[in-house]
Amino acid sequence: EQREGNYLAAIFQTETKADGLQAGLAWVELSSGLFQSMSAPADHVLDELVRIAPAEVLIAEGSTLDVPDFRKAVTQCTGATVVSRPPWAFDARSSLEILCDHFTVKTLEGFGFPEGWEASVSAAGAVIEYLRETQKTALSHIVTLKRFDRTDHMVIDGNTLRCLEVHRTLRTNRRPGSLLACIDRTATGMGARLLERWLTFPLTNYSAIVARQDAIEQFITHRTPLNRVRELLGEMSQIDRI
């Protein structure tokens, strides 16, 4: 689907004395190379999965997540297929090595992981390992791992997202009639996918919100360049997926 993302996600849970039970999530869109990870409280995992809307979710075999109840909950909330992977695929050392080897770096500090490892790194490593095994093709277009900071975005639980009918209607579970379908006037699939991410993860930082509003105001008040930009965008291919 050109106007919707198609994500592979992975989850890894860990427990510390300071933060309690935490979950690391990583998700990638293979067609575009968009690769992100985040840390979240373990009880928010399902809510974040609803926002990411993956088609497939990786979990460690034999872990606390590898139980029928969690698998059923993920499928009911997102429609995703849950796949068990060997525990070593989520191992801290293996994940760091896999990611450093993929990005040809010695540490992940440049990607925003100054302390080297956290649960989201294990999830990201499991994603790359799974893609290497299943795709049998070069993954060179996945050039960076973006650390997603939840504090920069409004936290919306999965039930609220569904009740607000942001992506799909409650009655038909389809896009037509949803908030996104009503306001989406983007000229490309790239723009539609970006708009979907903006609605799913609303900004909370004042400066970022004002900067986005100022950019929109420029186009609203200058219709001629707006129309020209839309005309040029309409002639473009799906650049991020080429």
JSON list of C-alpha atoms in Angstrom, two decimals:
[
{"chain": "A", "resi": 1, "resn": "GLU", "atom": "CA", "xyz": [0.00, 0.00, 0.00]},
{"chain": "A", "resi": 2, "resn": "GLN", "atom": "CA", "xyz": [1.64, 3.22, -1.20]},
{"chain": "A", "resi": 3, "resn": "ARG", "atom": "CA", "xyz": [-0.03, 5.50, 1.33]},
{"chain": "A", "resi": 4, "resn": "GLU", "atom": "CA", "xyz": [0.61, 3.36, 4.41]},
{"chain": "A", "resi": 5, "resn": "GLY", "atom": "CA", "xyz": [3.76, 2.11, 6.10]},
{"chain": "A", "resi": 6, "resn": "ASN", "atom": "CA", "xyz": [4.68, -1.58, 6.19]},
{"chain": "A", "resi": 7, "resn": "TYR", "atom": "CA", "xyz": [6.76, -2.28, 9.28]},
{"chain": "A", "resi": 8, "resn": "LEU", "atom": "CA", "xyz": [8.66, -5.15, 10.85]},
{"chain": "A", "resi": 9, "resn": "ALA", "atom": "CA", "xyz": [9.01, -4.67, 14.62]},
{"chain": "A", "resi": 10, "resn": "ALA", "atom": "CA", "xyz": [10.84, -6.40, 17.46]},
{"chain": "A", "resi": 11, "resn": "ILE", "atom": "CA", "xyz": [10.39, -6.27, 21.24]},
{"chain": "A", "resi": 12, "resn": "PHE", "atom": "CA", "xyz": [12.82, -7.07, 24.02]},
{"chain": "A", "resi": 13, "resn": "GLN", "atom": "CA", "xyz": [12.11, -6.74, 27.74]},
{"chain": "A", "resi": 14, "resn": "THR", "atom": "CA", "xyz": [14.58, -6.23, 30.55]},
{"chain": "A", "resi": 15, "resn": "GLU", "atom": "CA", "xyz": [14.32, -5.39, 34.24]},
{"chain": "A", "resi": 16, "resn": "THR", "atom": "CA", "xyz": [16.54, -3.06, 36.28]},
{"chain": "A", "resi": 17, "resn": "LYS", "atom": "CA", "xyz": [16.41, -1.89, 39.88]},
{"chain": "A", "resi": 18, "resn": "ALA", "atom": "CA", "xyz": [16.26, 1.75, 38.81]},
{"chain": "A", "resi": 19, "resn": "ASP", "atom": "CA", "xyz": [13.59, 1.61, 36.08]},
{"chain": "A", "resi": 20, "resn": "GLY", "atom": "CA", "xyz": [11.78, -1.67, 36.74]},
{"chain": "A", "resi": 21, "resn": "LEU", "atom": "CA", "xyz": [10.49, -3.68, 33.80]},
{"chain": "A", "resi": 22, "resn": "GLN", "atom": "CA", "xyz": [11.30, -1.86, 30.56]},
{"chain": "A", "resi": 23, "resn": "ALA", "atom": "CA", "xyz": [10.76, -2.75, 26.93]},
{"chain": "A", "resi": 24, "resn": "GLY", "atom": "CA", "xyz": [12.86, -1.94, 23.93]},
{"chain": "A", "resi": 25, "resn": "LEU", "atom": "CA", "xyz": [11.11, -1.64, 20.58]},
{"chain": "A", "resi": 26, "resn": "ALA", "atom": "CA", "xyz": [12.62, -1.33, 17.12]},
{"chain": "A", "resi": 27, "resn": "TRP", "atom": "CA", "xyz": [10.85, -1.12, 13.79]},
{"chain": "A", "resi": 28, "resn": "VAL", "atom": "CA", "xyz": [11.93, -0.88, 10.18]},
{"chain": "A", "resi": 29, "resn": "GLU", "atom": "CA", "xyz": [10.26, -0.34, 6.83]},
{"chain": "A", "resi": 30, "resn": "LEU", "atom": "CA", "xyz": [12.37, -2.44, 4.50]},
{"chain": "A", "resi": 31, "resn": "SER", "atom": "CA", "xyz": [11.18, -0.71, 1.34]},
{"chain": "A", "resi": 32, "resn": "SER", "atom": "CA", "xyz": [12.27, 2.77, 2.48]},
{"chain": "A", "resi": 33, "resn": "GLY", "atom": "CA", "xyz": [15.02, 1.94, 4.99]},
{"chain": "A", "resi": 34, "resn": "LEU", "atom": "CA", "xyz": [13.36, 3.87, 7.82]},
{"chain": "A", "resi": 35, "resn": "PHE", "atom": "CA", "xyz": [14.76, 2.29, 11.01]},
{"chain": "A", "resi": 36, "resn": "GLN", "atom": "CA", "xyz": [13.86, 3.49, 14.51]},
{"chain": "A", "resi": 37, "resn": "SER", "atom": "CA", "xyz": [13.98, 2.29, 18.11]},
{"chain": "A", "resi": 38, "resn": "MET", "atom": "CA", "xyz": [12.61, 3.41, 21.45]},
{"chain": "A", "resi": 39, "resn": "SER", "atom": "CA", "xyz": [12.47, 2.48, 25.11]},
{"chain": "A", "resi": 40, "resn": "ALA", "atom": "CA", "xyz": [9.15, 2.38, 26.95]},
{"chain": "A", "resi": 41, "resn": "PRO", "atom": "CA", "xyz": [7.63, 1.00, 30.16]},
{"chain": "A", "resi": 42, "resn": "ALA", "atom": "CA", "xyz": [6.72, -2.65, 29.65]},
{"chain": "A", "resi": 43, "resn": "ASP", "atom": "CA", "xyz": [3.02, -2.00, 30.25]},
{"chain": "A", "resi": 44, "resn": "HIS", "atom": "CA", "xyz": [2.97, 0.44, 27.29]},
{"chain": "A", "resi": 45, "resn": "VAL", "atom": "CA", "xyz": [4.20, -2.09, 24.72]},
{"chain": "A", "resi": 46, "resn": "LEU", "atom": "CA", "xyz": [0.80, -2.82, 23.19]},
{"chain": "A", "resi": 47, "resn": "ASP", "atom": "CA", "xyz": [-0.06, 0.88, 22.98]},
{"chain": "A", "resi": 48, "resn": "GLU", "atom": "CA", "xyz": [3.17, 1.60, 21.10]},
{"chain": "A", "resi": 49, "resn": "LEU", "atom": "CA", "xyz": [2.59, -1.34, 18.77]},
{"chain": "A", "resi": 50, "resn": "VAL", "atom": "CA", "xyz": [-0.85, 0.05, 17.90]},
{"chain": "A", "resi": 51, "resn": "ARG", "atom": "CA", "xyz": [0.81, 3.35, 16.99]},
{"chain": "A", "resi": 52, "resn": "ILE", "atom": "CA", "xyz": [3.55, 1.71, 14.93]},
{"chain": "A", "resi": 53, "resn": "ALA", "atom": "CA", "xyz": [1.07, -0.69, 13.29]},
{"chain": "A", "resi": 54, "resn": "PRO", "atom": "CA", "xyz": [3.57, -3.38, 12.25]},
{"chain": "A", "resi": 55, "resn": "ALA", "atom": "CA", "xyz": [2.75, -6.28, 9.94]},
{"chain": "A", "resi": 56, "resn": "GLU", "atom": "CA", "xyz": [5.12, -8.61, 11.81]},
{"chain": "A", "resi": 57, "resn": "VAL", "atom": "CA", "xyz": [6.51, -8.62, 15.37]},
{"chain": "A", "resi": 58, "resn": "LEU", "atom": "CA", "xyz": [9.59, -10.47, 16.58]},
{"chain": "A", "resi": 59, "resn": "ILE", "atom": "CA", "xyz": [9.91, -11.72, 20.17]},
{"chain": "A", "resi": 60, "resn": "ALA", "atom": "CA", "xyz": [12.49, -13.88, 21.95]},
{"chain": "A", "resi": 61, "resn": "GLU", "atom": "CA", "xyz": [11.59, -17.54, 22.16]},
{"chain": "A", "resi": 62, "resn": "GLY", "atom": "CA", "xyz": [10.90, -18.62, 25.74]},
{"chain": "A", "resi": 63, "resn": "SER", "atom": "CA", "xyz": [10.74, -15.04, 27.03]},
{"chain": "A", "resi": 64, "resn": "THR", "atom": "CA", "xyz": [7.93, -13.57, 29.15]},
{"chain": "A", "resi": 65, "resn": "LEU", "atom": "CA", "xyz": [6.38, -12.26, 25.93]},
{"chain": "A", "resi": 66, "resn": "ASP", "atom": "CA", "xyz": [6.35, -15.67, 24.28]},
{"chain": "A", "resi": 67, "resn": "VAL", "atom": "CA", "xyz": [2.99, -16.68, 25.74]},
{"chain": "A", "resi": 68, "resn": "PRO", "atom": "CA", "xyz": [-0.43, -17.23, 24.09]},
{"chain": "A", "resi": 69, "resn": "ASP", "atom": "CA", "xyz": [-2.08, -14.26, 25.84]},
{"chain": "A", "resi": 70, "resn": "PHE", "atom": "CA", "xyz": [0.47, -11.73, 24.58]},
{"chain": "A", "resi": 71, "resn": "ARG", "atom": "CA", "xyz": [0.49, -13.18, 21.08]},
{"chain": "A", "resi": 72, "resn": "LYS", "atom": "CA", "xyz": [-3.30, -12.99, 20.95]},
{"chain": "A", "resi": 73, "resn": "ALA", "atom": "CA", "xyz": [-3.31, -9.42, 22.28]},
{"chain": "A", "resi": 74, "resn": "VAL", "atom": "CA", "xyz": [-0.80, -8.27, 19.63]},
{"chain": "A", "resi": 75, "resn": "THR", "atom": "CA", "xyz": [-2.79, -9.87, 16.82]},
{"chain": "A", "resi": 76, "resn": "GLN", "atom": "CA", "xyz": [-6.09, -8.45, 18.07]},
{"chain": "A", "resi": 77, "resn": "CYS", "atom": "CA", "xyz": [-4.69, -4.92, 18.49]},
{"chain": "A", "resi": 78, "resn": "THR", "atom": "CA", "xyz": [-2.56, -4.69, 15.35]},
{"chain": "A", "resi": 79, "resn": "GLY", "atom": "CA", "xyz": [-3.34, -7.66, 13.11]},
{"chain": "A", "resi": 80, "resn": "ALA", "atom": "CA", "xyz": [0.39, -8.43, 13.09]},
{"chain": "A", "resi": 81, "resn": "THR", "atom": "CA", "xyz": [1.95, -11.87, 12.88]},
{"chain": "A", "resi": 82, "resn": "VAL", "atom": "CA", "xyz": [4.08, -12.71, 15.94]},
{"chain": "A", "resi": 83, "resn": "VAL", "atom": "CA", "xyz": [7.30, -14.63, 15.24]},
{"chain": "A", "resi": 84, "resn": "SER", "atom": "CA", "xyz": [9.55, -16.24, 17.86]},
{"chain": "A", "resi": 85, "resn": "ARG", "atom": "CA", "xyz": [13.30, -15.89, 17.37]},
{"chain": "A", "resi": 86, "resn": "PRO", "atom": "CA", "xyz": [16.20, -17.63, 19.14]},
{"chain": "A", "resi": 87, "resn": "PRO", "atom": "CA", "xyz": [17.16, -15.88, 22.42]},
{"chain": "A", "resi": 88, "resn": "TRP", "atom": "CA", "xyz": [20.70, -15.26, 21.14]},
{"chain": "A", "resi": 89, "resn": "ALA", "atom": "CA", "xyz": [19.27, -12.96, 18.45]},
{"chain": "A", "resi": 90, "resn": "PHE", "atom": "CA", "xyz": [18.39, -10.52, 21.25]},
{"chain": "A", "resi": 91, "resn": "ASP", "atom": "CA", "xyz": [21.62, -10.99, 23.22]},
{"chain": "A", "resi": 92, "resn": "ALA", "atom": "CA", "xyz": [23.20, -7.68, 24.21]},
{"chain": "A", "resi": 93, "resn": "ARG", "atom": "CA", "xyz": [26.67, -8.44, 22.85]},
{"chain": "A", "resi": 94, "resn": "SER", "atom": "CA", "xyz": [25.40, -10.08, 19.66]},
{"chain": "A", "resi": 95, "resn": "SER", "atom": "CA", "xyz": [23.04, -7.18, 18.96]},
{"chain": "A", "resi": 96, "resn": "LEU", "atom": "CA", "xyz": [25.79, -4.60, 19.37]},
{"chain": "A", "resi": 97, "resn": "GLU", "atom": "CA", "xyz": [28.09, -6.57, 17.08]},
{"chain": "A", "resi": 98, "resn": "ILE", "atom": "CA", "xyz": [25.39, -7.04, 14.43]},
{"chain": "A", "resi": 99, "resn": "LEU", "atom": "CA", "xyz": [24.47, -3.34, 14.40]},
{"chain": "A", "resi": 100, "resn": "CYS", "atom": "CA", "xyz": [28.08, -2.11, 14.43]},
{"chain": "A", "resi": 101, "resn": "ASP", "atom": "CA", "xyz": [28.93, -4.51, 11.62]},
{"chain": "A", "resi": 102, "resn": "HIS", "atom": "CA", "xyz": [25.91, -3.41, 9.58]},
{"chain": "A", "resi": 103, "resn": "PHE", "atom": "CA", "xyz": [26.62, 0.30, 9.96]},
{"chain": "A", "resi": 104, "resn": "THR", "atom": "CA", "xyz": [30.44, -0.23, 9.79]},
{"chain": "A", "resi": 105, "resn": "VAL", "atom": "CA", "xyz": [31.05, 1.62, 13.05]},
{"chain": "A", "resi": 106, "resn": "LYS", "atom": "CA", "xyz": [32.83, 0.74, 16.29]},
{"chain": "A", "resi": 107, "resn": "THR", "atom": "CA", "xyz": [30.16, 2.09, 18.65]},
{"chain": "A", "resi": 108, "resn": "LEU", "atom": "CA", "xyz": [26.55, 3.27, 18.46]},
{"chain": "A", "resi": 109, "resn": "GLU", "atom": "CA", "xyz": [27.33, 6.56, 20.16]},
{"chain": "A", "resi": 110, "resn": "GLY", "atom": "CA", "xyz": [26.82, 8.47, 16.93]},
{"chain": "A", "resi": 111, "resn": "PHE", "atom": "CA", "xyz": [23.27, 7.08, 16.72]},
{"chain": "A", "resi": 112, "resn": "GLY", "atom": "CA", "xyz": [22.35, 8.42, 20.16]},
{"chain": "A", "resi": 113, "resn": "PHE", "atom": "CA", "xyz": [23.31, 5.44, 22.33]},
{"chain": "A", "resi": 114, "resn": "PRO", "atom": "CA", "xyz": [26.19, 6.87, 24.40]},
{"chain": "A", "resi": 115, "resn": "GLU", "atom": "CA", "xyz": [26.10, 4.04, 26.94]},
{"chain": "A", "resi": 116, "resn": "GLY", "atom": "CA", "xyz": [26.28, 1.40, 24.24]},
{"chain": "A", "resi": 117, "resn": "TRP", "atom": "CA", "xyz": [23.41, -0.92, 25.10]},
{"chain": "A", "resi": 118, "resn": "GLU", "atom": "CA", "xyz": [19.79, -0.72, 26.14]},
{"chain": "A", "resi": 119, "resn": "ALA", "atom": "CA", "xyz": [16.78, -2.93, 25.50]},
{"chain": "A", "resi": 120, "resn": "SER", "atom": "CA", "xyz": [15.97, -1.13, 22.24]},
{"chain": "A", "resi": 121, "resn": "VAL", "atom": "CA", "xyz": [19.44, -2.02, 20.90]},
{"chain": "A", "resi": 122, "resn": "SER", "atom": "CA", "xyz": [18.68, -5.72, 21.39]},
{"chain": "A", "resi": 123, "resn": "ALA", "atom": "CA", "xyz": [15.40, -5.26, 19.53]},
{"chain": "A", "resi": 124, "resn": "ALA", "atom": "CA", "xyz": [17.17, -3.42, 16.69]},
{"chain": "A", "resi": 125, "resn": "GLY", "atom": "CA", "xyz": [19.86, -6.10, 16.46]},
{"chain": "A", "resi": 126, "resn": "ALA", "atom": "CA", "xyz": [17.19, -8.79, 16.23]},
{"chain": "A", "resi": 127, "resn": "VAL", "atom": "CA", "xyz": [15.55, -6.90, 13.35]},
{"chain": "A", "resi": 128, "resn": "ILE", "atom": "CA", "xyz": [18.76, -6.74, 11.31]},
{"chain": "A", "resi": 129, "resn": "GLU", "atom": "CA", "xyz": [19.62, -10.38, 12.06]},
{"chain": "A", "resi": 130, "resn": "TYR", "atom": "CA", "xyz": [16.14, -11.47, 10.92]},
{"chain": "A", "resi": 131, "resn": "LEU", "atom": "CA", "xyz": [16.35, -9.44, 7.71]},
{"chain": "A", "resi": 132, "resn": "ARG", "atom": "CA", "xyz": [19.76, -10.89, 6.91]},
{"chain": "A", "resi": 133, "resn": "GLU", "atom": "CA", "xyz": [18.39, -14.40, 7.32]},
{"chain": "A", "resi": 134, "resn": "THR", "atom": "CA", "xyz": [15.10, -13.96, 5.48]},
{"chain": "A", "resi": 135, "resn": "GLN", "atom": "CA", "xyz": [15.79, -11.43, 2.73]},
{"chain": "A", "resi": 136, "resn": "LYS", "atom": "CA", "xyz": [19.10, -12.74, 1.35]},
{"chain": "A", "resi": 137, "resn": "THR", "atom": "CA", "xyz": [19.62, -9.34, -0.23]},
{"chain": "A", "resi": 138, "resn": "ALA", "atom": "CA", "xyz": [21.74, -6.29, 0.52]},
{"chain": "A", "resi": 139, "resn": "LEU", "atom": "CA", "xyz": [20.44, -4.07, 3.30]},
{"chain": "A", "resi": 140, "resn": "SER", "atom": "CA", "xyz": [22.76, -1.19, 2.43]},
{"chain": "A", "resi": 141, "resn": "HIS", "atom": "CA", "xyz": [19.84, 1.23, 2.08]},
{"chain": "A", "resi": 142, "resn": "ILE", "atom": "CA", "xyz": [19.25, 0.98, 5.85]},
{"chain": "A", "resi": 143, "resn": "VAL", "atom": "CA", "xyz": [21.89, 3.58, 6.63]},
{"chain": "A", "resi": 144, "resn": "THR", "atom": "CA", "xyz": [20.96, 4.79, 10.10]},
{"chain": "A", "resi": 145, "resn": "LEU", "atom": "CA", "xyz": [19.14, 3.86, 13.30]},
{"chain": "A", "resi": 146, "resn": "LYS", "atom": "CA", "xyz": [17.15, 6.75, 14.72]},
{"chain": "A", "resi": 147, "resn": "ARG", "atom": "CA", "xyz": [16.59, 6.81, 18.45]},
{"chain": "A", "resi": 148, "resn": "PHE", "atom": "CA", "xyz": [12.94, 7.76, 18.98]},
{"chain": "A", "resi": 149, "resn": "ASP", "atom": "CA", "xyz": [12.43, 9.85, 22.12]},
{"chain": "A", "resi": 150, "resn": "ARG", "atom": "CA", "xyz": [8.94, 9.34, 23.56]},
{"chain": "A", "resi": 151, "resn": "THR", "atom": "CA", "xyz": [9.25, 12.55, 25.61]},
{"chain": "A", "resi": 152, "resn": "ASP", "atom": "CA", "xyz": [9.16, 14.60, 22.39]},
{"chain": "A", "resi": 153, "resn": "HIS", "atom": "CA", "xyz": [5.74, 13.21, 21.47]},
{"chain": "A", "resi": 154, "resn": "MET", "atom": "CA", "xyz": [2.33, 12.98, 23.09]},
{"chain": "A", "resi": 155, "resn": "VAL", "atom": "CA", "xyz": [1.64, 9.54, 24.49]},
{"chain": "A", "resi": 156, "resn": "ILE", "atom": "CA", "xyz": [-1.62, 8.17, 23.05]},
{"chain": "A", "resi": 157, "resn": "ASP", "atom": "CA", "xyz": [-2.75, 4.75, 24.21]},
{"chain": "A", "resi": 158, "resn": "GLY", "atom": "CA", "xyz": [-3.99, 2.25, 21.67]},
{"chain": "A", "resi": 159, "resn": "ASN", "atom": "CA", "xyz": [-7.61, 2.37, 22.79]},
{"chain": "A", "resi": 160, "resn": "THR", "atom": "CA", "xyz": [-7.74, 6.17, 22.45]},
{"chain": "A", "resi": 161, "resn": "LEU", "atom": "CA", "xyz": [-6.16, 5.99, 19.01]},
{"chain": "A", "resi": 162, "resn": "ARG", "atom": "CA", "xyz": [-8.85, 3.54, 17.91]},
{"chain": "A", "resi": 163, "resn": "CYS", "atom": "CA", "xyz": [-11.72, 5.47, 19.51]},
{"chain": "A", "resi": 164, "resn": "LEU", "atom": "CA", "xyz": [-10.59, 8.70, 17.85]},
{"chain": "A", "resi": 165, "resn": "GLU", "atom": "CA", "xyz": [-10.64, 6.77, 14.55]},
{"chain": "A", "resi": 166, "resn": "VAL", "atom": "CA", "xyz": [-7.31, 8.28, 13.54]},
{"chain": "A", "resi": 167, "resn": "HIS", "atom": "CA", "xyz": [-6.33, 5.49, 11.13]},
{"chain": "A", "resi": 168, "resn": "ARG", "atom": "CA", "xyz": [-9.48, 3.43, 10.71]},
{"chain": "A", "resi": 169, "resn": "THR", "atom": "CA", "xyz": [-13.15, 3.61, 11.61]},
{"chain": "A", "resi": 170, "resn": "LEU", "atom": "CA", "xyz": [-14.54, 1.52, 14.44]},
{"chain": "A", "resi": 171, "resn": "ARG", "atom": "CA", "xyz": [-17.45, 0.27, 12.36]},
{"chain": "A", "resi": 172, "resn": "THR", "atom": "CA", "xyz": [-15.60, -1.02, 9.29]},
{"chain": "A", "resi": 173, "resn": "ASN", "atom": "CA", "xyz": [-11.95, -1.04, 10.45]},
{"chain": "A", "resi": 174, "resn": "ARG", "atom": "CA", "xyz": [-11.06, 0.60, 7.16]},
{"chain": "A", "resi": 175, "resn": "ARG", "atom": "CA", "xyz": [-9.27, 3.83, 6.25]},
{"chain": "A", "resi": 176, "resn": "PRO", "atom": "CA", "xyz": [-12.19, 5.58, 4.45]},
{"chain": "A", "resi": 177, "resn": "GLY", "atom": "CA", "xyz": [-14.05, 7.74, 6.97]},
{"chain": "A", "resi": 178, "resn": "SER", "atom": "CA", "xyz": [-11.14, 8.00, 9.41]},
{"chain": "A", "resi": 179, "resn": "LEU", "atom": "CA", "xyz": [-9.53, 11.26, 10.49]},
{"chain": "A", "resi": 180, "resn": "LEU", "atom": "CA", "xyz": [-6.52, 10.53, 8.31]},
{"chain": "A", "resi": 181, "resn": "ALA", "atom": "CA", "xyz": [-8.66, 9.90, 5.24]},
{"chain": "A", "resi": 182, "resn": "CYS", "atom": "CA", "xyz": [-10.59, 13.15, 5.83]},
{"chain": "A", "resi": 183, "resn": "ILE", "atom": "CA", "xyz": [-7.56, 15.44, 6.02]},
{"chain": "A", "resi": 184, "resn": "ASP", "atom": "CA", "xyz": [-5.09, 13.66, 3.72]},
{"chain": "A", "resi": 185, "resn": "ARG", "atom": "CA", "xyz": [-4.57, 15.85, 0.66]},
{"chain": "A", "resi": 186, "resn": "THR", "atom": "CA", "xyz": [-0.95, 14.89, 0.14]},
{"chain": "A", "resi": 187, "resn": "ALA", "atom": "CA", "xyz": [0.38, 14.61, -3.39]},
{"chain": "A", "resi": 188, "resn": "THR", "atom": "CA", "xyz": [2.54, 11.52, -2.87]},
{"chain": "A", "resi": 189, "resn": "GLY", "atom": "CA", "xyz": [2.62, 8.28, -0.93]},
{"chain": "A", "resi": 190, "resn": "MET", "atom": "CA", "xyz": [5.68, 9.61, 0.88]},
{"chain": "A", "resi": 191, "resn": "GLY", "atom": "CA", "xyz": [3.68, 12.57, 2.12]},
{"chain": "A", "resi": 192, "resn": "ALA", "atom": "CA", "xyz": [0.76, 10.38, 3.14]},
{"chain": "A", "resi": 193, "resn": "ARG", "atom": "CA", "xyz": [3.03, 8.15, 5.23]},
{"chain": "A", "resi": 194, "resn": "LEU", "atom": "CA", "xyz": [4.66, 11.18, 6.84]},
{"chain": "A", "resi": 195, "resn": "LEU", "atom": "CA", "xyz": [1.26, 12.69, 7.68]},
{"chain": "A", "resi": 196, "resn": "GLU", "atom": "CA", "xyz": [0.24, 9.39, 9.25]},
{"chain": "A", "resi": 197, "resn": "ARG", "atom": "CA", "xyz": [3.32, 9.48, 11.49]},
{"chain": "A", "resi": 198, "resn": "TRP", "atom": "CA", "xyz": [2.62, 13.11, 12.44]},
{"chain": "A", "resi": 199, "resn": "LEU", "atom": "CA", "xyz": [-0.93, 12.24, 13.53]},
{"chain": "A", "resi": 200, "resn": "THR", "atom": "CA", "xyz": [0.12, 9.10, 15.36]},
{"chain": "A", "resi": 201, "resn": "PHE", "atom": "CA", "xyz": [2.99, 10.75, 17.24]},
{"chain": "A", "resi": 202, "resn": "PRO", "atom": "CA", "xyz": [1.93, 14.38, 17.90]},
{"chain": "A", "resi": 203, "resn": "LEU", "atom": "CA", "xyz": [4.68, 16.79, 18.91]},
{"chain": "A", "resi": 204, "resn": "THR", "atom": "CA", "xyz": [4.91, 18.18, 22.45]},
{"chain": "A", "resi": 205, "resn": "ASN", "atom": "CA", "xyz": [7.95, 20.44, 22.02]},
{"chain": "A", "resi": 206, "resn": "TYR", "atom": "CA", "xyz": [6.76, 24.04, 21.65]},
{"chain": "A", "resi": 207, "resn": "SER", "atom": "CA", "xyz": [9.57, 25.15, 19.32]},
{"chain": "A", "resi": 208, "resn": "ALA", "atom": "CA", "xyz": [9.06, 22.18, 17.01]},
{"chain": "A", "resi": 209, "resn": "ILE", "atom": "CA", "xyz": [5.29, 22.80, 16.86]},
{"chain": "A", "resi": 210, "resn": "VAL", "atom": "CA", "xyz": [5.77, 26.50, 16.01]},
{"chain": "A", "resi": 211, "resn": "ALA", "atom": "CA", "xyz": [8.38, 25.67, 13.36]},
{"chain": "A", "resi": 212, "resn": "ARG", "atom": "CA", "xyz": [5.95, 23.24, 11.71]},
{"chain": "A", "resi": 213, "resn": "GLN", "atom": "CA", "xyz": [3.13, 25.81, 11.87]},
{"chain": "A", "resi": 214, "resn": "ASP", "atom": "CA", "xyz": [5.37, 28.52, 10.36]},
{"chain": "A", "resi": 215, "resn": "ALA", "atom": "CA", "xyz": [6.27, 26.24, 7.45]},
{"chain": "A", "resi": 216, "resn": "ILE", "atom": "CA", "xyz": [2.60, 25.50, 6.81]},
{"chain": "A", "resi": 217, "resn": "GLU", "atom": "CA", "xyz": [1.72, 29.20, 7.04]},
{"chain": "A", "resi": 218, "resn": "GLN", "atom": "CA", "xyz": [4.27, 30.01, 4.32]},
{"chain": "A", "resi": 219, "resn": "PHE", "atom": "CA", "xyz": [2.50, 27.71, 1.88]},
{"chain": "A", "resi": 220, "resn": "ILE", "atom": "CA", "xyz": [-1.00, 28.83, 2.86]},
{"chain": "A", "resi": 221, "resn": "THR", "atom": "CA", "xyz": [-0.13, 32.50, 2.30]},
{"chain": "A", "resi": 222, "resn": "HIS", "atom": "CA", "xyz": [1.81, 31.87, -0.91]},
{"chain": "A", "resi": 223, "resn": "ARG", "atom": "CA", "xyz": [-0.47, 29.77, -3.09]},
{"chain": "A", "resi": 224, "resn": "THR", "atom": "CA", "xyz": [1.51, 30.03, -6.32]},
{"chain": "A", "resi": 225, "resn": "PRO", "atom": "CA", "xyz": [4.64, 28.28, -5.01]},
{"chain": "A", "resi": 226, "resn": "LEU", "atom": "CA", "xyz": [2.38, 25.84, -3.13]},
{"chain": "A", "resi": 227, "resn": "ASN", "atom": "CA", "xyz": [0.64, 24.80, -6.33]},
{"chain": "A", "resi": 228, "resn": "ARG", "atom": "CA", "xyz": [3.97, 24.53, -8.15]},
{"chain": "A", "resi": 229, "resn": "VAL", "atom": "CA", "xyz": [5.45, 22.34, -5.41]},
{"chain": "A", "resi": 230, "resn": "ARG", "atom": "CA", "xyz": [2.38, 20.08, -5.45]},
{"chain": "A", "resi": 231, "resn": "GLU", "atom": "CA", "xyz": [2.65, 19.84, -9.24]},
{"chain": "A", "resi": 232, "resn": "LEU", "atom": "CA", "xyz": [6.30, 18.79, -9.04]},
{"chain": "A", "resi": 233, "resn": "LEU", "atom": "CA", "xyz": [5.65, 16.35, -6.22]},
{"chain": "A", "resi": 234, "resn": "GLY", "atom": "CA", "xyz": [2.85, 14.76, -8.22]},
{"chain": "A", "resi": 235, "resn": "GLU", "atom": "CA", "xyz": [5.35, 13.86, -10.93]},
{"chain": "A", "resi": 236, "resn": "MET", "atom": "CA", "xyz": [7.76, 12.16, -8.53]},
{"chain": "A", "resi": 237, "resn": "SER", "atom": "CA", "xyz": [8.16, 8.46, -7.91]},
{"chain": "A", "resi": 238, "resn": "GLN", "atom": "CA", "xyz": [8.28, 6.85, -4.47]},
{"chain": "A", "resi": 239, "resn": "ILE", "atom": "CA", "xyz": [11.85, 8.06, -3.90]},
{"chain": "A", "resi": 240, "resn": "ASP", "atom": "CA", "xyz": [12.18, 6.66, -0.39]},
{"chain": "A", "resi": 241, "resn": "ARG", "atom": "CA", "xyz": [11.17, 3.19, -1.62]},
{"chain": "A", "resi": 242, "resn": "ILE", "atom": "CA", "xyz": [13.31, 3.05, -4.76]}
]
